[in-house]
Short mmCIF file of C-alpha atoms in Angstrom, two decimals:
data_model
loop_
_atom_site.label_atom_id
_atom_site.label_comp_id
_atom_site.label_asym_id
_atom_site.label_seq_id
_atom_site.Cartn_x
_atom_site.Cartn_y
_atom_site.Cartn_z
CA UNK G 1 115.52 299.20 123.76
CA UNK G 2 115.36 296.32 126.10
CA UNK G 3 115.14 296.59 129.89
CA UNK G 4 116.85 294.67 132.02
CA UNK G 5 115.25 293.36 134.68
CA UNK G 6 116.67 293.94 138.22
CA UNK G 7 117.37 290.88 140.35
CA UNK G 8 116.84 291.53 144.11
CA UNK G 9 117.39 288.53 146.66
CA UNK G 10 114.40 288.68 148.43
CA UNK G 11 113.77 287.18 152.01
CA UNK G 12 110.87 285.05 152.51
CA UNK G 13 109.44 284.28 155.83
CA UNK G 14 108.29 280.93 154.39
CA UNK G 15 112.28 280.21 153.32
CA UNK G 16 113.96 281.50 156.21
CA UNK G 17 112.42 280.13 159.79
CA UNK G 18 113.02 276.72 159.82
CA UNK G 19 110.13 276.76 162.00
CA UNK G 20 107.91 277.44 158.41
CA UNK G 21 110.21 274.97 156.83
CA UNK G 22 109.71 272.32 159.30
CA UNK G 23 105.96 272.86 159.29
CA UNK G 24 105.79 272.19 155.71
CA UNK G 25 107.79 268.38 156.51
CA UNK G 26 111.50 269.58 156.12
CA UNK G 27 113.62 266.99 158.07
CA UNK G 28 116.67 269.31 157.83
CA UNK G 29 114.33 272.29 159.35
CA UNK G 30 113.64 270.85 161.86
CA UNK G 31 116.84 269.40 162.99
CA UNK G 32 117.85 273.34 163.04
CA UNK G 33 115.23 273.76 165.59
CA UNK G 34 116.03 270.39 167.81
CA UNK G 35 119.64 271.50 167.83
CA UNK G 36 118.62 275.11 168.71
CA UNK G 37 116.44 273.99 171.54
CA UNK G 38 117.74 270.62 173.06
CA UNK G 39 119.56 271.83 175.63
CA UNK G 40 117.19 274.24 177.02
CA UNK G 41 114.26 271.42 176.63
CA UNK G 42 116.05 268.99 178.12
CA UNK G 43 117.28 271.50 181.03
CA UNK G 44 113.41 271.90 181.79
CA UNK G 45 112.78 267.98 181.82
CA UNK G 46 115.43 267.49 184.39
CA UNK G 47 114.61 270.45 186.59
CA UNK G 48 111.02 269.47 186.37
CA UNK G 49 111.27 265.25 186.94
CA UNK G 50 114.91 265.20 189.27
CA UNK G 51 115.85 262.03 187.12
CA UNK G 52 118.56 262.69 184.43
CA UNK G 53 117.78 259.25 182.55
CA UNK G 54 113.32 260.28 182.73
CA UNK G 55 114.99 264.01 181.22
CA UNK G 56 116.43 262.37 178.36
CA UNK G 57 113.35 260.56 177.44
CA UNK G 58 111.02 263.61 178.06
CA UNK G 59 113.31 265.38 176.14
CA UNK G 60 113.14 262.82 173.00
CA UNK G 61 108.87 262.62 173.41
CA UNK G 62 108.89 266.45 173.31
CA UNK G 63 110.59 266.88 170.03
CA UNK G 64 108.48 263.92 168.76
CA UNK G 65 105.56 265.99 169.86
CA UNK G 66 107.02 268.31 168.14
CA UNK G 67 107.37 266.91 164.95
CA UNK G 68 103.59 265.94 165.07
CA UNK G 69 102.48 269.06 165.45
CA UNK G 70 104.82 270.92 163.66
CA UNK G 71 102.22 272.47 161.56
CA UNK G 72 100.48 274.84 164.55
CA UNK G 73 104.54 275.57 165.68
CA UNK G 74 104.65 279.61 166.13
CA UNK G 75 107.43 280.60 164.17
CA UNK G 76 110.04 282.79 164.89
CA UNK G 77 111.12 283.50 168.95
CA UNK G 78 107.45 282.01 170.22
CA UNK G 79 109.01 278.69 168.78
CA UNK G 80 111.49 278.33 172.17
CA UNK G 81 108.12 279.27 174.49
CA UNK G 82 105.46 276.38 172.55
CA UNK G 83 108.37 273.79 172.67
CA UNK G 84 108.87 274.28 176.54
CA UNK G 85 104.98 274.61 177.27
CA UNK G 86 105.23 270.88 175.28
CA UNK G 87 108.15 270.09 177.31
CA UNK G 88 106.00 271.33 180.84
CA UNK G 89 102.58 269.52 179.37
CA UNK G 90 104.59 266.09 178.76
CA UNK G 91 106.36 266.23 182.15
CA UNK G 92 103.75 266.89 184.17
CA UNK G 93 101.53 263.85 182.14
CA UNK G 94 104.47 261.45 182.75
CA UNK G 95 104.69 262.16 186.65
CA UNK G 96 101.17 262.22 186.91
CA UNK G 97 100.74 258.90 186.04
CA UNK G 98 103.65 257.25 187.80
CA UNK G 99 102.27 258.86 190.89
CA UNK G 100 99.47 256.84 189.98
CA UNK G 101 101.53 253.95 189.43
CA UNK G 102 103.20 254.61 193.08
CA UNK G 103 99.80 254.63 195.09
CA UNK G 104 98.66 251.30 193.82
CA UNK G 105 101.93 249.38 194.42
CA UNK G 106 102.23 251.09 197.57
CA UNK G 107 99.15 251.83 199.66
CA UNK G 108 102.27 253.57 202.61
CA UNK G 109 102.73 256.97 201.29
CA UNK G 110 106.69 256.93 201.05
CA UNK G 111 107.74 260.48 202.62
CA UNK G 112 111.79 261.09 201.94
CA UNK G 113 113.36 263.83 203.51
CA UNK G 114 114.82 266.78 201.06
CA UNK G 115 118.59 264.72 200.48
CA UNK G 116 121.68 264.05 202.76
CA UNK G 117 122.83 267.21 204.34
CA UNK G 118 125.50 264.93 205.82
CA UNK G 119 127.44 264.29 202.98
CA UNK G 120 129.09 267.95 202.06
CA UNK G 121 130.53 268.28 198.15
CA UNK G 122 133.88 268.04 197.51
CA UNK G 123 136.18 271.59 198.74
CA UNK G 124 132.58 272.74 199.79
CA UNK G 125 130.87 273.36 196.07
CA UNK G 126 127.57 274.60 195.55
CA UNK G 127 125.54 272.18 192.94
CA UNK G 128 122.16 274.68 192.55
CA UNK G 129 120.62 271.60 190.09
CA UNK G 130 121.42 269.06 192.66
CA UNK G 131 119.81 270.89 195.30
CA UNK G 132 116.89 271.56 193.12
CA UNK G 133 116.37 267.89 191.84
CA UNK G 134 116.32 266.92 195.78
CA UNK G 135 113.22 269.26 196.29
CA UNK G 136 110.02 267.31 196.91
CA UNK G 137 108.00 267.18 193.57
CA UNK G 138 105.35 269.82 193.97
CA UNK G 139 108.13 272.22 195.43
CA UNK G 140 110.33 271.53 193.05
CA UNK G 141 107.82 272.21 189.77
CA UNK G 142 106.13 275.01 191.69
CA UNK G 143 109.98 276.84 191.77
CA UNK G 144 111.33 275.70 188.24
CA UNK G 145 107.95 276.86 186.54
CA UNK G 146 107.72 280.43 188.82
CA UNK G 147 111.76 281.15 189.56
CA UNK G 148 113.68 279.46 186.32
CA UNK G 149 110.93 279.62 183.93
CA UNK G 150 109.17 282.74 184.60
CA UNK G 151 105.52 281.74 184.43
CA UNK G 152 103.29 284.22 186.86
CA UNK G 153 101.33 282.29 190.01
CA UNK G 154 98.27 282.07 188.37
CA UNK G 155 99.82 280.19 185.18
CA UNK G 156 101.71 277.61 187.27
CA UNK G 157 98.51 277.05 189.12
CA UNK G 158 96.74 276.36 185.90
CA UNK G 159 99.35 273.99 184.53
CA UNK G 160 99.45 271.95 187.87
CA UNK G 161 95.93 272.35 188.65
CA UNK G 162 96.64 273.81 191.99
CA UNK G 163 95.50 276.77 193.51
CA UNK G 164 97.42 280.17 193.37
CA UNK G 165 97.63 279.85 197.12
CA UNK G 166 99.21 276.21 196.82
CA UNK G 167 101.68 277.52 194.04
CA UNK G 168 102.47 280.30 196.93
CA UNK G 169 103.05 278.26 199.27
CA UNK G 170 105.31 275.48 197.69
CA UNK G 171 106.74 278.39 195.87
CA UNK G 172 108.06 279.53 199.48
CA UNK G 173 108.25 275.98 200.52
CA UNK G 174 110.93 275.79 197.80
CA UNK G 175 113.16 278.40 198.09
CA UNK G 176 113.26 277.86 202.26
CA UNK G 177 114.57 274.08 201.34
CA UNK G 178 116.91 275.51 198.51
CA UNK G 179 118.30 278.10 201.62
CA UNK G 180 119.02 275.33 203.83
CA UNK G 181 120.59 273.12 201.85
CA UNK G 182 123.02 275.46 199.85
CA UNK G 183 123.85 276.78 203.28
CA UNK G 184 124.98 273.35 204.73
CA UNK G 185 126.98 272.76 201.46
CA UNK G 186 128.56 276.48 201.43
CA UNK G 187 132.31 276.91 202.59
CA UNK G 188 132.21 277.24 206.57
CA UNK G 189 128.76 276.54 206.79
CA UNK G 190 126.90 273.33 208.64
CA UNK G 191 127.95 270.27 207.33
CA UNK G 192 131.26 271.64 205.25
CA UNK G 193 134.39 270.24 206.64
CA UNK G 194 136.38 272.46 209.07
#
């Protein structure tokens, strides 16, 4: 009598999250995971920077950071929260250091006001990204990092290097310049055409 052994499909961890796969060198893995998490990586770098074009680029350095350290990735759903915090780490390096840049060609601190309030959108639209990429820099970080990506005071002070008081107050800073100008661009309000 001969037994007949019964073949069962089983899932692997190590074969199913590309994450795993893309750890172990897997090109195709790891496309999975860029296409996955482009857009919400690349969302980050532009809320974070302002510029579109610096975005992109941040964008393309994060998943090449990425790929270098694919081997300490967190696999499964922590995958989308190391990318960002790659995403955060890379932005903040990159701004750091043309603000750097800035000081020594300039020795006049440049001070720009939050964006023309004078110039409503078409039929009196509300562009919430716009707004936010006008913010000044350390308002604008201070609200993406606390309000759009959910990190608590004390973590957005320890990514900037701030104080929690400082995150606070360019927290509130923020949202008071957000106010203002979404109400100058709303329908009826100041600024919007009659």
């Amino acid at each position: 009598m001969q037994v007949s052994a019964v073949h069962q499909t089983v899932s692997r961890p190590e074969f199913d999250d590309p994450v795993l796969r893309a750890g172990r060198g897997s090109a195709e893995a790891f496309e999975v995971l860029y296409r996955k998490h482009a857009g919400r990586v690349h969302a980050l770098c532009r809320r974070l920077c302002g510029d579109p074009a610096r975005a992109e680029d941040l964008t393309q350095e994060t998943f090449a950071r990425a790929w270098e350290l694919r081997r300490s990735a967190r696999p499964g759903d922590a995958y989308a929260g190391w990318i960002c915090r790659i995403a955060i780490h890379l932005s903040l390096h990159e701004a750091r250091g043309r603000m750097r840049r800035e000081k020594r060609e300039s020795p006049i601190e440049r001070v720009d006001g939050f964006g023309d309030r004078s110039a409503p959108r078409p039929g009196g639209a509300i562009d919430l990204e716009a707004a936010i990429a006008r913010l000044p820099e350390g308002a604008r970080r201070v609200f993406v990092l606390h309000d759009v990506e959910g990190y608590r005071h004390g973590e957005v002070a320890g990514l900037l290097g701030i104080s929690t008081g400082t995150t606070k107050a360019q927290l509130h800073r923020a949202r008071r310049l957000l106010r203002e100008a979404l109400a100058g661009t709303a329908v009826g309000g100041p600024g919007s055409p009659a």
